[in-house]
mmCIF file of C-alpha atoms and ligand atoms in Angstrom:
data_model
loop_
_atom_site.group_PDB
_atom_site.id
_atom_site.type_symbol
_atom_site.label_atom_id
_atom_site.label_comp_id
_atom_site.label_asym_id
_atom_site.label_seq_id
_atom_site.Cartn_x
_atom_site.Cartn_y
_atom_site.Cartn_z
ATOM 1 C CA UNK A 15 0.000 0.000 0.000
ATOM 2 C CA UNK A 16 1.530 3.354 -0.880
ATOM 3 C CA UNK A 17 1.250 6.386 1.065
ATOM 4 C CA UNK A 18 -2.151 8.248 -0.451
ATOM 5 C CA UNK A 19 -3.700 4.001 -0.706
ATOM 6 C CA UNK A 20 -2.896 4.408 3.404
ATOM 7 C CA UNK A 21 -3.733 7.973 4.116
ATOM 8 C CA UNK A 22 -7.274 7.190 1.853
ATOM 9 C CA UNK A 23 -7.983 4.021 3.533
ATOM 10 C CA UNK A 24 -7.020 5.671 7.238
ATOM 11 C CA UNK A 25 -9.605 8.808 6.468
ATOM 12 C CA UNK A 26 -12.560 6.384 6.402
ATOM 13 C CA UNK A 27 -11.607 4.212 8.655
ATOM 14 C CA UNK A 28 -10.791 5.444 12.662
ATOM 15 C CA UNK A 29 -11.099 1.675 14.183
ATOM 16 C CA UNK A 30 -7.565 2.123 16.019
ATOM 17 C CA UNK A 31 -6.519 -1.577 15.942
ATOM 18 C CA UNK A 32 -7.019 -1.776 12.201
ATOM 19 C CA UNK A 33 -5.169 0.954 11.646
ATOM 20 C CA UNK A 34 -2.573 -0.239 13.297
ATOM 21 C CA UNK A 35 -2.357 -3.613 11.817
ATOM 22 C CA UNK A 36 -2.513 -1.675 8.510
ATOM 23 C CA UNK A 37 0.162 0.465 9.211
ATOM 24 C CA UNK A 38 2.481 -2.569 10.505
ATOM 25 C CA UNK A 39 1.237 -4.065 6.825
ATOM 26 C CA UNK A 40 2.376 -1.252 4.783
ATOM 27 C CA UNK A 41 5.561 -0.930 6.299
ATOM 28 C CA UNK A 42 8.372 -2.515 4.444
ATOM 29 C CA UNK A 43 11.690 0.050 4.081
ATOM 30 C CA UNK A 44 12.585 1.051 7.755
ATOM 31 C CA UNK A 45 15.655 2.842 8.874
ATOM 32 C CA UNK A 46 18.530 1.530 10.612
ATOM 33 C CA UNK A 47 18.897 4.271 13.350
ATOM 34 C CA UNK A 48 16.067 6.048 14.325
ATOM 35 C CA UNK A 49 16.899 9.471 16.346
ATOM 36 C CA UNK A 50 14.472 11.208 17.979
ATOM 37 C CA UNK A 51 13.926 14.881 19.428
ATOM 38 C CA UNK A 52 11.467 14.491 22.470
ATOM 39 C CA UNK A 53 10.262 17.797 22.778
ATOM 40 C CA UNK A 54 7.085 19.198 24.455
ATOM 41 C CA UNK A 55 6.872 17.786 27.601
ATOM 42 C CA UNK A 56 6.042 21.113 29.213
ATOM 43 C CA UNK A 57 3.564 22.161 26.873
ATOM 44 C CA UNK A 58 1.539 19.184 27.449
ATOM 45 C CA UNK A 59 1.531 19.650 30.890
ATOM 46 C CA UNK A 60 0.868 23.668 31.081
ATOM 47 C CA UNK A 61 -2.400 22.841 28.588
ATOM 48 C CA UNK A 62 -3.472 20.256 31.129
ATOM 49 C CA UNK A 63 -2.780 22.891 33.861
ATOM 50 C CA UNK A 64 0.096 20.240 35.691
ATOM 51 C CA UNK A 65 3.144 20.552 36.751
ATOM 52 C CA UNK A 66 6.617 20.436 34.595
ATOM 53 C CA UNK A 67 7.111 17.126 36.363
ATOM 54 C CA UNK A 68 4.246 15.372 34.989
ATOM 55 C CA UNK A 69 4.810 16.376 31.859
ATOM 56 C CA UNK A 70 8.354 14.600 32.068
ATOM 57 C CA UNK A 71 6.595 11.731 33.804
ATOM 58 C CA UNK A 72 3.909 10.922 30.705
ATOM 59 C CA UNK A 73 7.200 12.162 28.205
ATOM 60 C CA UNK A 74 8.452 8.584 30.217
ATOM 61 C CA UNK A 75 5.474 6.478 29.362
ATOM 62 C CA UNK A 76 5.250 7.583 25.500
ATOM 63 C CA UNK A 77 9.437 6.722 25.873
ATOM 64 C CA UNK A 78 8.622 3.036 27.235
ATOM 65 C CA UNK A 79 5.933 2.953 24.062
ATOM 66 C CA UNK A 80 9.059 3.796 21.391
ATOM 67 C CA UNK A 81 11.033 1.717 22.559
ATOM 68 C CA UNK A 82 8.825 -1.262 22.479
ATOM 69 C CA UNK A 83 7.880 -0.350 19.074
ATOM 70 C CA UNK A 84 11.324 0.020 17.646
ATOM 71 C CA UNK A 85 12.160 -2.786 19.360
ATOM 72 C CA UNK A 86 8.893 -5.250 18.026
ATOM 73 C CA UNK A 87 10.065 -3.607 14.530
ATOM 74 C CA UNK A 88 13.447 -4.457 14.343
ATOM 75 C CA UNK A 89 14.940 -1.430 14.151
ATOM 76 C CA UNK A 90 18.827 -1.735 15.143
ATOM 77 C CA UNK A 91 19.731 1.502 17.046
ATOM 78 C CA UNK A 92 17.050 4.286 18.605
ATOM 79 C CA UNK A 93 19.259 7.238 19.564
ATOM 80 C CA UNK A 94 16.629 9.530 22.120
ATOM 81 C CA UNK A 95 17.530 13.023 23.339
ATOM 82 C CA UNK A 96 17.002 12.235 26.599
ATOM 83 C CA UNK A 97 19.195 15.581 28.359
ATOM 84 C CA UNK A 98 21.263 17.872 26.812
ATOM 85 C CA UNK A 99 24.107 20.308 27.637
ATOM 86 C CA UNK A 100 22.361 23.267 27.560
ATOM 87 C CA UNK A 101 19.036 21.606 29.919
ATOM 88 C CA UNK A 102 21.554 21.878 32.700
ATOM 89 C CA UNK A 103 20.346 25.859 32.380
ATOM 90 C CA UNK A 104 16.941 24.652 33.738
ATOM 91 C CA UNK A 105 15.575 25.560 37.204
ATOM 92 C CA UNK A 106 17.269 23.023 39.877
ATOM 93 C CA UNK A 107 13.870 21.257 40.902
ATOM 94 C CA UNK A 108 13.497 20.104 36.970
ATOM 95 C CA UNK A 109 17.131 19.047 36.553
ATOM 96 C CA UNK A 110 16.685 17.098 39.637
ATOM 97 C CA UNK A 111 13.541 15.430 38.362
ATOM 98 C CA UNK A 112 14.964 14.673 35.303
ATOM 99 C CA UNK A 113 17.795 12.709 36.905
ATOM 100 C CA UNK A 114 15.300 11.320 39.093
ATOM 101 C CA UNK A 115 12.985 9.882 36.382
ATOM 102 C CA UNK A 116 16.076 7.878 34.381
ATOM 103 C CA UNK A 117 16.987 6.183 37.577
ATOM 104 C CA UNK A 118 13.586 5.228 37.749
ATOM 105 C CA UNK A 119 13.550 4.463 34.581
ATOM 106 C CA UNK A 120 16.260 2.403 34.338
ATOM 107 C CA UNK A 121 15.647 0.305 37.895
ATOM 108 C CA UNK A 122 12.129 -0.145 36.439
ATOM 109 C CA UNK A 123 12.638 -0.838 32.919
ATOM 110 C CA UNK A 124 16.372 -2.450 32.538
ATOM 111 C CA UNK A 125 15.016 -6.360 33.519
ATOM 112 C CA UNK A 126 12.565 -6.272 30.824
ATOM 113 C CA UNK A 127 14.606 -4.695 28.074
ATOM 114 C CA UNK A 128 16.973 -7.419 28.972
ATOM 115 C CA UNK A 129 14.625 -10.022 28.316
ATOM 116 C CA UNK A 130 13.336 -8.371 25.034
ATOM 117 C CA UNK A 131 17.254 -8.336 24.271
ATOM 118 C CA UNK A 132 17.831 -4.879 23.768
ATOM 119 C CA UNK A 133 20.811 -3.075 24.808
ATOM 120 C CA UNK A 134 21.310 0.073 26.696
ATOM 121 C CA UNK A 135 23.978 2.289 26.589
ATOM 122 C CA UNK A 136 24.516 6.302 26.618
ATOM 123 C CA UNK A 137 26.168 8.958 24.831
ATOM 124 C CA UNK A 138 26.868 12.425 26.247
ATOM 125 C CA UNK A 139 29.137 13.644 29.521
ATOM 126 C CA UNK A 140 28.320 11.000 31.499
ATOM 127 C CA UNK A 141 31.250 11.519 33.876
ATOM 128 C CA UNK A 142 29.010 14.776 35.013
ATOM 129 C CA UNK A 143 25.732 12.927 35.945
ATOM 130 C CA UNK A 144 24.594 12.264 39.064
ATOM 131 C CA UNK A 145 26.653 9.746 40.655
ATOM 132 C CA UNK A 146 23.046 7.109 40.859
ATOM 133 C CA UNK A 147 22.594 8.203 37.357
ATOM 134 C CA UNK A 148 26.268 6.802 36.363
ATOM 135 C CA UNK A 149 25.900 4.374 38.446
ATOM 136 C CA UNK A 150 22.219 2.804 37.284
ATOM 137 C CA UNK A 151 23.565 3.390 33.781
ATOM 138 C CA UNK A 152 26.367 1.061 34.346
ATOM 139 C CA UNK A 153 24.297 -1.273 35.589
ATOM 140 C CA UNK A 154 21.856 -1.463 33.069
ATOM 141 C CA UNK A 155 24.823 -1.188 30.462
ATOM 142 C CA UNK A 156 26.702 -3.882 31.898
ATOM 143 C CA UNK A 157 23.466 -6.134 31.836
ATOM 144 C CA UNK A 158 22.734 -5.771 28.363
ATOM 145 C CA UNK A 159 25.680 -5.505 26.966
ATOM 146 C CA UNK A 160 25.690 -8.980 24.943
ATOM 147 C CA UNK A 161 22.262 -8.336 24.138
ATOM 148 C CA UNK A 162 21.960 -8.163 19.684
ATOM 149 C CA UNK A 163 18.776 -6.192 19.836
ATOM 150 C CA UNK A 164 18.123 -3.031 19.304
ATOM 151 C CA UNK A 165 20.552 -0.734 20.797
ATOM 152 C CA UNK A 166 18.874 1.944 22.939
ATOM 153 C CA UNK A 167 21.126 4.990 23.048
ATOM 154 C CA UNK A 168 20.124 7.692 25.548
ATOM 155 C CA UNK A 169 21.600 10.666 25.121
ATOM 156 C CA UNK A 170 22.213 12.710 28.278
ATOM 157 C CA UNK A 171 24.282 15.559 28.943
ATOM 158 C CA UNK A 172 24.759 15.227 25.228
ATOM 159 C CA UNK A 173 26.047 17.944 23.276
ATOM 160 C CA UNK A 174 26.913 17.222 19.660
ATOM 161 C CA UNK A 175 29.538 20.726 19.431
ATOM 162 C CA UNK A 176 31.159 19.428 22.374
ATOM 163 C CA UNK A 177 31.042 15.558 20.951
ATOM 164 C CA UNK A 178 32.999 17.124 18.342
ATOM 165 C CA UNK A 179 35.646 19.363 19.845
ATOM 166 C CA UNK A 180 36.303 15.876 22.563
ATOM 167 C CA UNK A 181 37.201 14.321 19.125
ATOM 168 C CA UNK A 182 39.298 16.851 18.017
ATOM 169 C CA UNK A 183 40.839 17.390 20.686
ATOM 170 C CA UNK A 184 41.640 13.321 21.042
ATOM 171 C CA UNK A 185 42.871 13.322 17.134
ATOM 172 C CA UNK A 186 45.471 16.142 17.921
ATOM 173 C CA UNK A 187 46.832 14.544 20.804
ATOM 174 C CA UNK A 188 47.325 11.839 18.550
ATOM 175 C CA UNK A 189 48.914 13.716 15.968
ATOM 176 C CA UNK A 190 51.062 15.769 18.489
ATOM 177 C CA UNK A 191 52.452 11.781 19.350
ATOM 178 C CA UNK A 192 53.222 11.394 16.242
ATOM 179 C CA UNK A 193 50.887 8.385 16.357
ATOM 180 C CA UNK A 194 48.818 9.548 12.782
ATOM 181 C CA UNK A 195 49.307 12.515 10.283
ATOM 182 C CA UNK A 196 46.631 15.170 9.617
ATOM 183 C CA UNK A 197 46.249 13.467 6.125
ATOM 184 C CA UNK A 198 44.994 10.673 7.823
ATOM 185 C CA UNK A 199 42.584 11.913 9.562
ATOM 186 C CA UNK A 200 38.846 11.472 7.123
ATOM 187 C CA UNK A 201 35.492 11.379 7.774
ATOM 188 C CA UNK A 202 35.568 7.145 8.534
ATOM 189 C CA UNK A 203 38.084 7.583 11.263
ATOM 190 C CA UNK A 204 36.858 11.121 12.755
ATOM 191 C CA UNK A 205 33.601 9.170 13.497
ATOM 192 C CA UNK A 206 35.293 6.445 15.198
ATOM 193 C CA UNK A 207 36.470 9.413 17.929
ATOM 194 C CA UNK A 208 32.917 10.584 18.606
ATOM 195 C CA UNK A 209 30.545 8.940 21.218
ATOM 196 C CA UNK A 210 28.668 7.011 18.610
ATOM 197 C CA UNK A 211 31.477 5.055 16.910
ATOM 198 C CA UNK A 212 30.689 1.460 15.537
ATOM 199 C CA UNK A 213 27.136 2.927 15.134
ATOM 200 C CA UNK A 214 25.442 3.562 12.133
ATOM 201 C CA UNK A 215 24.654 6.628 11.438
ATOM 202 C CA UNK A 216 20.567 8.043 11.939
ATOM 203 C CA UNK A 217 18.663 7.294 8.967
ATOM 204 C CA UNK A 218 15.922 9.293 10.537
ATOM 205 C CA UNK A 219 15.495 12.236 12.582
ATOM 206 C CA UNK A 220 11.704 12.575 14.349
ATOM 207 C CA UNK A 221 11.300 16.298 16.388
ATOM 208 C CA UNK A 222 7.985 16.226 18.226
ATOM 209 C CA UNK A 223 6.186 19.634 19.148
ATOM 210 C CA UNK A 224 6.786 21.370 15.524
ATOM 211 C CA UNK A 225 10.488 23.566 16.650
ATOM 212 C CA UNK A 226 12.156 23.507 13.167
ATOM 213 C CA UNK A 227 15.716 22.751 14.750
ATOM 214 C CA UNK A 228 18.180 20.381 15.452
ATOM 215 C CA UNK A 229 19.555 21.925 19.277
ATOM 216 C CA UNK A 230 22.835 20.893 19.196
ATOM 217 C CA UNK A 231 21.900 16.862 18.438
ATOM 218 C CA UNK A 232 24.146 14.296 16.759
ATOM 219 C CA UNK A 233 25.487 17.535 14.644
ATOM 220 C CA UNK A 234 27.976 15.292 12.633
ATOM 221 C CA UNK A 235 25.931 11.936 12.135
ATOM 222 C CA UNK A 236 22.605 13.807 10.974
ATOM 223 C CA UNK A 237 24.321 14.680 7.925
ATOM 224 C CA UNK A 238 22.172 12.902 5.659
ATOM 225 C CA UNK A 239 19.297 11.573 7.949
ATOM 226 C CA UNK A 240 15.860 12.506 6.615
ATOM 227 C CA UNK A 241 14.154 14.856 8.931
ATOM 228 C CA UNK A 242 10.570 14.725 9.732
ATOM 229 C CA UNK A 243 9.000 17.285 12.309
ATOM 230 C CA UNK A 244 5.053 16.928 13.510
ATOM 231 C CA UNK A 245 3.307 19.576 15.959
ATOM 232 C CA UNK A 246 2.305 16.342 18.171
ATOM 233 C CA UNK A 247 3.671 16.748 21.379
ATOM 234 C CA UNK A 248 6.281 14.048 23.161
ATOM 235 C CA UNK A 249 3.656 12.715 25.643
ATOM 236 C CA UNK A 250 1.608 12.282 22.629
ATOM 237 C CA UNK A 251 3.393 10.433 20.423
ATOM 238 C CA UNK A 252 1.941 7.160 20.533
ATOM 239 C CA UNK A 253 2.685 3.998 18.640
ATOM 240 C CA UNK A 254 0.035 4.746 15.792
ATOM 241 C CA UNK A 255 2.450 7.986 15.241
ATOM 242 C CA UNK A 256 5.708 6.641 15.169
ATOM 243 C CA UNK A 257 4.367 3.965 12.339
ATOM 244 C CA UNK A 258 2.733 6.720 10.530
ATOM 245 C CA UNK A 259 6.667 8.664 10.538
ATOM 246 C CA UNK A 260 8.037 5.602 9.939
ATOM 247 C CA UNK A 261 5.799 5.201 6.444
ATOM 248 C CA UNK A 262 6.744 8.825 5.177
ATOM 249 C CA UNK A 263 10.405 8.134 5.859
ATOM 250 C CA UNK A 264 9.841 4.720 3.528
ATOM 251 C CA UNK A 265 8.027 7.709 1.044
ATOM 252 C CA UNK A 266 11.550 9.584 1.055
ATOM 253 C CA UNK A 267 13.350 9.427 -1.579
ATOM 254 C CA UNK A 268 17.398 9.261 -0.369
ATOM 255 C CA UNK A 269 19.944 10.382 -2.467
ATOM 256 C CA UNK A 270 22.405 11.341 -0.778
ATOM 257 C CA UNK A 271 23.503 14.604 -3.144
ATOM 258 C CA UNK A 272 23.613 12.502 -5.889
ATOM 259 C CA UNK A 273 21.092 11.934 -8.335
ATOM 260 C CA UNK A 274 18.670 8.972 -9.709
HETATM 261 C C1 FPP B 1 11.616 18.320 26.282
HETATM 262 O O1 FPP B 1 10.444 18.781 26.842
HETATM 263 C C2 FPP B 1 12.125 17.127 26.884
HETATM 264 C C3 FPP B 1 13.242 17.037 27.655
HETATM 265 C C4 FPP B 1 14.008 18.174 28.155
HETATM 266 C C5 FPP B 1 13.816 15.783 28.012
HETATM 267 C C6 FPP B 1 13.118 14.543 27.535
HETATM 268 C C7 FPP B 1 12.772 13.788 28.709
HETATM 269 C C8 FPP B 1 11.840 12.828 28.793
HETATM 270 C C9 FPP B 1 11.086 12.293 27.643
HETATM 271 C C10 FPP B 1 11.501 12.265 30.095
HETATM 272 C C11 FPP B 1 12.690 11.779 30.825
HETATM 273 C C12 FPP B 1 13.213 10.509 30.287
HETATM 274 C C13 FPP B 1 14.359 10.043 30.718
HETATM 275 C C14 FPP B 1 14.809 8.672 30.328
HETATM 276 C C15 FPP B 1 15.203 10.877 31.561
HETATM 277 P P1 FPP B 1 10.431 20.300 27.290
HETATM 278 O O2 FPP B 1 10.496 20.314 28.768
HETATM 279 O O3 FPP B 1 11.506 21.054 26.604
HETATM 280 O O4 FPP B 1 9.021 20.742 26.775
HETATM 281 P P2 FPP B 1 8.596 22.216 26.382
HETATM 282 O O5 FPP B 1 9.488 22.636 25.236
HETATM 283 O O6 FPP B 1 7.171 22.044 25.975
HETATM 284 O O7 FPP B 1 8.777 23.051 27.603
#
């Protein structure tokens, strides 16, 4: 079923299940690495009059949900935005929750990833966590770390101008050894420096809550990942709108500067 076959078929039809079924039918071409942008957490809650907190609380739930479903799918690496460099600018209280909610994530959710096979890991400064952050993220990483499902990467304290000054800054030590010349340094081995190395690059980039931006994410490995943006906000984004992304990136039409 192409795209306007679906879209036609999905306007008469609002029975949820069959949509879904239809969706997982249609869906042949999926990408790799899937990154996402989960954005909107706080506008969700202010229209529901909450708190910031349980905005980041249901932003949680609608995380579990991805997961699953890139998991179920096959997908081999979801990359999620998870905390970034410049969030540590947020009030104290919200940082703290933040931290709070991946430990809870991770003690709740790590034993049943495991068993699902998927492994967890994390890109970002992790040295400057909390120390029960670092130390439930070892855990977790530890645990899974033979696992050959899909990788969950959660970036936190994840800056992708600072991912690539680290590298730079790793590369010239090198090259003040002695140990490589600046004409060996190309694009292959500068990615092996940066905190995704051995990982494919995103195929996909999903933003939730319509900001037309990337914020300082995965700068050097979105180079060619197809970007789709929808006004849907984090807590939102359910499993019936990550298939529906996932068929317009199998619409897109990659080439990569080059032409067909
Ligand atoms: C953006 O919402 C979201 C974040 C800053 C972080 C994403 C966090 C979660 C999905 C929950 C925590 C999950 C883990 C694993 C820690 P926002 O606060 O910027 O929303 P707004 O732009 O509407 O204010």
């Amino acid at each position: 079923m192409d795209l306007r076959q679906f879209w036609a078929k999905f306007n008469r039809n609002k029975d949820a299940e069959e949509t879904e079924a239809d969706l997982l039918g249609a869906l042949h071409n999926l990408p790799r690495h899937l990154a996402i942008i989960m954005d909107g957490n706080g506008r969700w809650a202010r229209k529901r009059g909450l708190p910031r907190s349980l905005g980041h609380r249901a932003g949680v739930e609608a995380l579990r949900t991805a997961v699953k479903t890139c998991s179920n799918l096959g997908l081999e690496v979801l990359t999620v935005y998870a905390f970034s460099t410049e969030n540590w600018k947020r009030p104290r209280d919200e940082v703290n929750i933040l931290m709070d909610l991946l430990i809870e994530y991770l003690q709740r959710e790590t034993e049943e990833l495991h068993r699902n096979n998927v492994r967890i890991r994390a890109i970002g400064g992790l040295s400057e966590l909390p120390q029960a952050a670092q130390a439930e993220l070892a855990r977790a990483g530890k645990l899974t770390a033979s696992n050959t499902g899909l990788v969950l990467n959660l970036a936190l304290n994840y800056g992708g101008r600072v991912e690539i000054i680290n590298a730079t800054r790793e590369i010239a030590r090198l090259v003040k050894k002695g140990k490589c010349q600046p004409e060996d340094i190309n694009e292959e081995m500068f990615a092996g420096f940066l905190y995704t190395a051995g990982l494919p690059d995103p195929d996909f980039l999903i933003r939730t809550s319509g900001e037309m931006r990337v914020s300082n994410y995965l700068l050097w490995q979105l180079a060619y990942s197809e970007i789709y943006v929808t006004d849907t906000l984090w807590p939102d984004f359910n499993k019936i709108q990550l298939l529906k992304a996932l068929l317009v990136y199998q619409q897109r039409d990659r080439r990569y500067g080059g032409i067909k």
